[in-house]
Amino acid sequence: MQIGTIGAGALAQAFAMRVLKAGHQVRLSNSRGPDSLREIVNRLGPGVMAATKEEAATCEMVLLAVPWDNVPGTLASLPKWNNQILIDGTNPFHGEGGQFTPADVGNLSTSQLVAALAPGARVVKALNHMLVPNLEAEPVVNGARRVAFVSADDDDAKKRVQTLLENCGYSVVDLGNLRDGGLIQQAGGPIAGRDFFEKGEYRK
């Protein structure tokens, strides 16, 4: 499967590395255009290509991995979604480069807001609870699988993201819908930034 990324920072690169190892292809994009991604593409190796945001968004599965302040403008700049799965990896923080302040998203989850800004996309919340170094690390440690969480209002989209993450080596836990599961996962929620493992022998 070819998977797109909207954003090419640390989260998108770590995600790309994991899905490439699982045999998928990646279209990596950012706001500065494909030419700015040559070094990253060369480092990630075969299976990844630099793309425009519009090209990345045509993939059947797309990771949204941009700073929270850039989410509205980024989504508004893209063509209309046509039932693609949009994995929301964002967290509600203003600022970047280490200077973060919590964003007020009311009593909604960030993914509910993303879904409202991306009509036609099937939004699945995933990966945002995980620190980038943990996503970069191998998902299986001493036979135990690192846990990834998913939330969505579309059960088919959620199952497809679950299958992708399981193929990458993760143990996946379904937290329910975008509101309830999203609030548990996102920054400020009870599992944000924590690293969980499922015990037991792992065989791929």
PDB file of C-alpha atoms in Angstrom:
ATOM      1  CA  MET A   1       0.000   0.000   0.000  1.00  0.00           C
ATOM      2  CA  GLN A   2       1.117   3.554  -0.674  1.00  0.00           C
ATOM      3  CA  ILE A   3       0.718   5.805   2.358  1.00  0.00           C
ATOM      4  CA  GLY A   4       0.986   9.589   2.341  1.00  0.00           C
ATOM      5  CA  THR A   5       2.177  11.972   5.028  1.00  0.00           C
ATOM      6  CA  ILE A   6       1.087  15.578   5.424  1.00  0.00           C
ATOM      7  CA  GLY A   7       4.128  16.867   7.271  1.00  0.00           C
ATOM      8  CA  ALA A   8       7.654  15.498   7.228  1.00  0.00           C
ATOM      9  CA  GLY A   9       8.917  16.185  10.737  1.00  0.00           C
ATOM     10  CA  ALA A  10      10.101  13.729  13.358  1.00  0.00           C
ATOM     11  CA  LEU A  11       6.734  11.974  13.777  1.00  0.00           C
ATOM     12  CA  ALA A  12       6.175  11.543  10.033  1.00  0.00           C
ATOM     13  CA  GLN A  13       9.713  10.266   9.520  1.00  0.00           C
ATOM     14  CA  ALA A  14       9.448   7.748  12.356  1.00  0.00           C
ATOM     15  CA  PHE A  15       6.083   6.564  11.008  1.00  0.00           C
ATOM     16  CA  ALA A  16       7.526   6.280   7.500  1.00  0.00           C
ATOM     17  CA  MET A  17      10.404   4.168   8.795  1.00  0.00           C
ATOM     18  CA  ARG A  18       8.010   1.767  10.516  1.00  0.00           C
ATOM     19  CA  VAL A  19       5.643   1.286   7.559  1.00  0.00           C
ATOM     20  CA  LEU A  20       8.528   0.972   5.103  1.00  0.00           C
ATOM     21  CA  LYS A  21       9.881  -1.909   7.182  1.00  0.00           C
ATOM     22  CA  ALA A  22       6.425  -3.501   6.961  1.00  0.00           C
ATOM     23  CA  GLY A  23       6.649  -3.445   3.159  1.00  0.00           C
ATOM     24  CA  HIS A  24       4.621  -0.343   2.307  1.00  0.00           C
ATOM     25  CA  GLN A  25       5.542   2.698   0.220  1.00  0.00           C
ATOM     26  CA  VAL A  26       5.436   6.288   1.433  1.00  0.00           C
ATOM     27  CA  ARG A  27       4.735   9.636  -0.205  1.00  0.00           C
ATOM     28  CA  LEU A  28       6.319  12.185   2.125  1.00  0.00           C
ATOM     29  CA  SER A  29       5.220  15.824   1.873  1.00  0.00           C
ATOM     30  CA  ASN A  30       5.648  19.125   3.676  1.00  0.00           C
ATOM     31  CA  SER A  31       4.757  22.793   3.232  1.00  0.00           C
ATOM     32  CA  ARG A  32       8.049  23.629   1.482  1.00  0.00           C
ATOM     33  CA  GLY A  33       7.715  21.224  -1.412  1.00  0.00           C
ATOM     34  CA  PRO A  34       9.416  18.034  -2.653  1.00  0.00           C
ATOM     35  CA  ASP A  35      12.823  19.602  -3.300  1.00  0.00           C
ATOM     36  CA  SER A  36      13.253  20.297   0.415  1.00  0.00           C
ATOM     37  CA  LEU A  37      12.839  16.584   1.216  1.00  0.00           C
ATOM     38  CA  ARG A  38      15.730  15.108  -0.777  1.00  0.00           C
ATOM     39  CA  GLU A  39      17.976  14.501   2.233  1.00  0.00           C
ATOM     40  CA  ILE A  40      15.194  12.876   4.250  1.00  0.00           C
ATOM     41  CA  VAL A  41      14.127  10.672   1.327  1.00  0.00           C
ATOM     42  CA  ASN A  42      17.713   9.534   0.775  1.00  0.00           C
ATOM     43  CA  ARG A  43      18.082   8.710   4.463  1.00  0.00           C
ATOM     44  CA  LEU A  44      14.843   6.702   4.620  1.00  0.00           C
ATOM     45  CA  GLY A  45      15.835   4.761   1.503  1.00  0.00           C
ATOM     46  CA  PRO A  46      13.893   2.707  -1.065  1.00  0.00           C
ATOM     47  CA  GLY A  47      10.122   2.851  -1.003  1.00  0.00           C
ATOM     48  CA  VAL A  48       9.785   6.529  -0.090  1.00  0.00           C
ATOM     49  CA  MET A  49       9.364   9.451  -2.462  1.00  0.00           C
ATOM     50  CA  ALA A  50       8.992  13.197  -2.024  1.00  0.00           C
ATOM     51  CA  ALA A  51       5.594  14.517  -3.033  1.00  0.00           C
ATOM     52  CA  THR A  52       3.446  17.601  -2.877  1.00  0.00           C
ATOM     53  CA  LYS A  53       0.793  17.743  -0.168  1.00  0.00           C
ATOM     54  CA  GLU A  54      -1.844  17.307  -2.844  1.00  0.00           C
ATOM     55  CA  GLU A  55      -0.138  14.150  -4.154  1.00  0.00           C
ATOM     56  CA  ALA A  56       0.288  12.701  -0.678  1.00  0.00           C
ATOM     57  CA  ALA A  57      -3.370  13.337   0.102  1.00  0.00           C
ATOM     58  CA  THR A  58      -4.482  11.145  -2.821  1.00  0.00           C
ATOM     59  CA  CYS A  59      -3.135   8.011  -1.097  1.00  0.00           C
ATOM     60  CA  GLU A  60      -5.742   5.680   0.377  1.00  0.00           C
ATOM     61  CA  MET A  61      -4.228   6.217   3.827  1.00  0.00           C
ATOM     62  CA  VAL A  62      -2.662   9.508   4.935  1.00  0.00           C
ATOM     63  CA  LEU A  63      -0.936  10.582   8.169  1.00  0.00           C
ATOM     64  CA  LEU A  64      -1.582  14.144   9.368  1.00  0.00           C
ATOM     65  CA  ALA A  65       1.552  15.184  11.250  1.00  0.00           C
ATOM     66  CA  VAL A  66       1.783  18.963  11.355  1.00  0.00           C
ATOM     67  CA  PRO A  67       1.881  21.395  14.310  1.00  0.00           C
ATOM     68  CA  TRP A  68      -1.576  22.080  15.730  1.00  0.00           C
ATOM     69  CA  ASP A  69      -1.482  25.741  14.717  1.00  0.00           C
ATOM     70  CA  ASN A  70      -0.971  24.661  11.096  1.00  0.00           C
ATOM     71  CA  VAL A  71      -3.825  22.139  10.986  1.00  0.00           C
ATOM     72  CA  PRO A  72      -6.650  24.452   9.787  1.00  0.00           C
ATOM     73  CA  GLY A  73      -4.606  26.077   7.033  1.00  0.00           C
ATOM     74  CA  THR A  74      -3.049  22.806   5.917  1.00  0.00           C
ATOM     75  CA  LEU A  75      -6.370  21.000   5.605  1.00  0.00           C
ATOM     76  CA  ALA A  76      -8.009  23.996   3.902  1.00  0.00           C
ATOM     77  CA  SER A  77      -5.263  23.983   1.242  1.00  0.00           C
ATOM     78  CA  LEU A  78      -5.925  20.377   0.190  1.00  0.00           C
ATOM     79  CA  PRO A  79      -8.372  19.102  -2.440  1.00  0.00           C
ATOM     80  CA  LYS A  80     -11.642  17.587  -1.314  1.00  0.00           C
ATOM     81  CA  TRP A  81     -11.201  14.248   0.445  1.00  0.00           C
ATOM     82  CA  ASN A  82     -12.696  11.235  -1.277  1.00  0.00           C
ATOM     83  CA  ASN A  83     -13.148   8.659   1.486  1.00  0.00           C
ATOM     84  CA  GLN A  84      -9.418   8.316   2.221  1.00  0.00           C
ATOM     85  CA  ILE A  85      -8.369   7.328   5.723  1.00  0.00           C
ATOM     86  CA  LEU A  86      -6.765  10.257   7.534  1.00  0.00           C
ATOM     87  CA  ILE A  87      -4.664   9.194  10.529  1.00  0.00           C
ATOM     88  CA  ASP A  88      -4.634  12.100  12.963  1.00  0.00           C
ATOM     89  CA  GLY A  89      -1.319  12.185  14.791  1.00  0.00           C
ATOM     90  CA  THR A  90      -1.684  15.768  16.048  1.00  0.00           C
ATOM     91  CA  ASN A  91      -1.778  17.073  19.612  1.00  0.00           C
ATOM     92  CA  PRO A  92      -3.338  20.328  20.900  1.00  0.00           C
ATOM     93  CA  PHE A  93      -0.255  22.490  21.449  1.00  0.00           C
ATOM     94  CA  HIS A  94       0.418  26.026  20.272  1.00  0.00           C
ATOM     95  CA  GLY A  95       3.949  26.751  19.110  1.00  0.00           C
ATOM     96  CA  GLU A  96       6.817  24.537  18.008  1.00  0.00           C
ATOM     97  CA  GLY A  97      10.551  24.079  18.508  1.00  0.00           C
ATOM     98  CA  GLY A  98      10.199  23.221  22.187  1.00  0.00           C
ATOM     99  CA  GLN A  99       8.044  26.241  23.083  1.00  0.00           C
ATOM    100  CA  PHE A 100       4.612  24.723  23.616  1.00  0.00           C
ATOM    101  CA  THR A 101       1.477  25.883  25.385  1.00  0.00           C
ATOM    102  CA  PRO A 102      -1.745  23.823  25.580  1.00  0.00           C
ATOM    103  CA  ALA A 103      -4.432  24.754  23.065  1.00  0.00           C
ATOM    104  CA  ASP A 104      -8.040  25.159  24.153  1.00  0.00           C
ATOM    105  CA  VAL A 105     -10.178  22.774  22.112  1.00  0.00           C
ATOM    106  CA  GLY A 106     -13.194  22.962  24.424  1.00  0.00           C
ATOM    107  CA  ASN A 107     -14.786  19.641  25.274  1.00  0.00           C
ATOM    108  CA  LEU A 108     -14.055  18.115  21.862  1.00  0.00           C
ATOM    109  CA  SER A 109     -11.147  15.873  20.984  1.00  0.00           C
ATOM    110  CA  THR A 110      -8.629  17.243  18.499  1.00  0.00           C
ATOM    111  CA  SER A 111      -9.670  14.513  16.070  1.00  0.00           C
ATOM    112  CA  GLN A 112     -13.278  15.688  16.095  1.00  0.00           C
ATOM    113  CA  LEU A 113     -12.019  19.103  15.008  1.00  0.00           C
ATOM    114  CA  VAL A 114      -9.800  17.518  12.353  1.00  0.00           C
ATOM    115  CA  ALA A 115     -12.785  15.551  11.050  1.00  0.00           C
ATOM    116  CA  ALA A 116     -14.832  18.748  10.815  1.00  0.00           C
ATOM    117  CA  LEU A 117     -12.003  20.404   8.839  1.00  0.00           C
ATOM    118  CA  ALA A 118     -11.584  17.442   6.487  1.00  0.00           C
ATOM    119  CA  PRO A 119     -15.056  16.499   5.231  1.00  0.00           C
ATOM    120  CA  GLY A 120     -14.952  13.376   3.105  1.00  0.00           C
ATOM    121  CA  ALA A 121     -12.015  11.886   5.046  1.00  0.00           C
ATOM    122  CA  ARG A 122     -12.402   8.961   7.437  1.00  0.00           C
ATOM    123  CA  VAL A 123     -10.444  10.151  10.469  1.00  0.00           C
ATOM    124  CA  VAL A 124      -8.674   7.713  12.787  1.00  0.00           C
ATOM    125  CA  LYS A 125      -6.806   8.905  15.874  1.00  0.00           C
ATOM    126  CA  ALA A 126      -3.518   7.032  16.301  1.00  0.00           C
ATOM    127  CA  LEU A 127       0.157   7.430  17.227  1.00  0.00           C
ATOM    128  CA  ASN A 128      -0.187  10.804  18.935  1.00  0.00           C
ATOM    129  CA  HIS A 129       0.118   9.341  22.449  1.00  0.00           C
ATOM    130  CA  MET A 130       3.512   7.884  21.534  1.00  0.00           C
ATOM    131  CA  LEU A 131       6.726   9.858  22.003  1.00  0.00           C
ATOM    132  CA  VAL A 132       8.768   9.996  18.802  1.00  0.00           C
ATOM    133  CA  PRO A 133      11.748   8.057  20.261  1.00  0.00           C
ATOM    134  CA  ASN A 134       9.340   5.232  21.143  1.00  0.00           C
ATOM    135  CA  LEU A 135       7.916   5.230  17.626  1.00  0.00           C
ATOM    136  CA  GLU A 136      11.445   5.177  16.229  1.00  0.00           C
ATOM    137  CA  ALA A 137      12.366   2.226  18.442  1.00  0.00           C
ATOM    138  CA  GLU A 138      11.573  -1.359  17.541  1.00  0.00           C
ATOM    139  CA  PRO A 139       7.965  -2.265  18.425  1.00  0.00           C
ATOM    140  CA  VAL A 140       8.956  -5.641  19.870  1.00  0.00           C
ATOM    141  CA  VAL A 141      11.225  -5.721  22.933  1.00  0.00           C
ATOM    142  CA  ASN A 142      12.182  -9.021  24.571  1.00  0.00           C
ATOM    143  CA  GLY A 143       9.127 -10.690  23.054  1.00  0.00           C
ATOM    144  CA  ALA A 144       6.701  -8.000  24.253  1.00  0.00           C
ATOM    145  CA  ARG A 145       4.893  -5.788  21.785  1.00  0.00           C
ATOM    146  CA  ARG A 146       4.634  -2.036  22.208  1.00  0.00           C
ATOM    147  CA  VAL A 147       0.987  -0.946  22.392  1.00  0.00           C
ATOM    148  CA  ALA A 148      -0.578   1.478  19.925  1.00  0.00           C
ATOM    149  CA  PHE A 149      -4.067   2.925  20.399  1.00  0.00           C
ATOM    150  CA  VAL A 150      -6.732   3.731  17.816  1.00  0.00           C
ATOM    151  CA  SER A 151     -10.007   5.654  17.948  1.00  0.00           C
ATOM    152  CA  ALA A 152     -12.509   6.409  15.183  1.00  0.00           C
ATOM    153  CA  ASP A 153     -16.173   6.838  14.358  1.00  0.00           C
ATOM    154  CA  ASP A 154     -15.736   4.710  11.222  1.00  0.00           C
ATOM    155  CA  ASP A 155     -15.228   1.078  12.237  1.00  0.00           C
ATOM    156  CA  ASP A 156     -13.865  -0.040   8.859  1.00  0.00           C
ATOM    157  CA  ALA A 157     -11.271   2.749   8.768  1.00  0.00           C
ATOM    158  CA  LYS A 158     -10.274   1.980  12.348  1.00  0.00           C
ATOM    159  CA  LYS A 159      -9.852  -1.709  11.544  1.00  0.00           C
ATOM    160  CA  ARG A 160      -7.650  -0.920   8.557  1.00  0.00           C
ATOM    161  CA  VAL A 161      -5.355   1.300  10.638  1.00  0.00           C
ATOM    162  CA  GLN A 162      -5.293  -1.391  13.324  1.00  0.00           C
ATOM    163  CA  THR A 163      -4.219  -3.955  10.713  1.00  0.00           C
ATOM    164  CA  LEU A 164      -1.482  -1.615   9.454  1.00  0.00           C
ATOM    165  CA  LEU A 165      -0.110  -1.094  12.951  1.00  0.00           C
ATOM    166  CA  GLU A 166      -0.286  -4.802  13.769  1.00  0.00           C
ATOM    167  CA  ASN A 167       1.668  -5.534  10.592  1.00  0.00           C
ATOM    168  CA  CYS A 168       4.283  -3.076  11.839  1.00  0.00           C
ATOM    169  CA  GLY A 169       4.600  -5.184  15.001  1.00  0.00           C
ATOM    170  CA  TYR A 170       2.386  -3.320  17.480  1.00  0.00           C
ATOM    171  CA  SER A 171      -0.285  -4.642  19.792  1.00  0.00           C
ATOM    172  CA  VAL A 172      -3.303  -2.442  19.076  1.00  0.00           C
ATOM    173  CA  VAL A 173      -5.991  -1.391  21.565  1.00  0.00           C
ATOM    174  CA  ASP A 174      -9.291   0.035  20.347  1.00  0.00           C
ATOM    175  CA  LEU A 175     -10.360   2.980  22.527  1.00  0.00           C
ATOM    176  CA  GLY A 176     -13.699   3.568  20.832  1.00  0.00           C
ATOM    177  CA  ASN A 177     -14.913   6.707  19.079  1.00  0.00           C
ATOM    178  CA  LEU A 178     -13.134   9.941  18.173  1.00  0.00           C
ATOM    179  CA  ARG A 179     -14.446  11.850  21.149  1.00  0.00           C
ATOM    180  CA  ASP A 180     -13.953   9.432  24.027  1.00  0.00           C
ATOM    181  CA  GLY A 181     -10.919   7.608  22.696  1.00  0.00           C
ATOM    182  CA  GLY A 182      -9.396  10.781  21.330  1.00  0.00           C
ATOM    183  CA  LEU A 183      -9.557  12.530  24.701  1.00  0.00           C
ATOM    184  CA  ILE A 184      -7.822   9.551  26.317  1.00  0.00           C
ATOM    185  CA  GLN A 185      -5.031   9.543  23.730  1.00  0.00           C
ATOM    186  CA  GLN A 186      -4.275  13.200  23.086  1.00  0.00           C
ATOM    187  CA  ALA A 187      -1.980  15.427  25.118  1.00  0.00           C
ATOM    188  CA  GLY A 188      -3.468  15.928  28.564  1.00  0.00           C
ATOM    189  CA  GLY A 189      -5.146  12.524  28.479  1.00  0.00           C
ATOM    190  CA  PRO A 190      -4.266   9.686  30.866  1.00  0.00           C
ATOM    191  CA  ILE A 191      -2.119   7.691  28.403  1.00  0.00           C
ATOM    192  CA  ALA A 192      -0.386  10.550  26.586  1.00  0.00           C
ATOM    193  CA  GLY A 193       3.373  10.072  26.449  1.00  0.00           C
ATOM    194  CA  ARG A 194       3.287   6.714  28.234  1.00  0.00           C
ATOM    195  CA  ASP A 195       4.898   3.586  26.823  1.00  0.00           C
ATOM    196  CA  PHE A 196       2.885   0.369  27.170  1.00  0.00           C
ATOM    197  CA  PHE A 197       3.809  -3.214  26.281  1.00  0.00           C
ATOM    198  CA  GLU A 198       1.813  -6.406  25.940  1.00  0.00           C
ATOM    199  CA  LYS A 199       3.618  -9.330  27.504  1.00  0.00           C
ATOM    200  CA  GLY A 200       4.040 -12.637  25.764  1.00  0.00           C
ATOM    201  CA  GLU A 201       6.051 -14.212  23.011  1.00  0.00           C
ATOM    202  CA  TYR A 202       5.680 -12.474  19.675  1.00  0.00           C
ATOM    203  CA  ARG A 203       5.840 -14.356  16.385  1.00  0.00           C
ATOM    204  CA  LYS A 204       5.462 -12.536  13.068  1.00  0.00           C
TER     205      LYS A 204
END
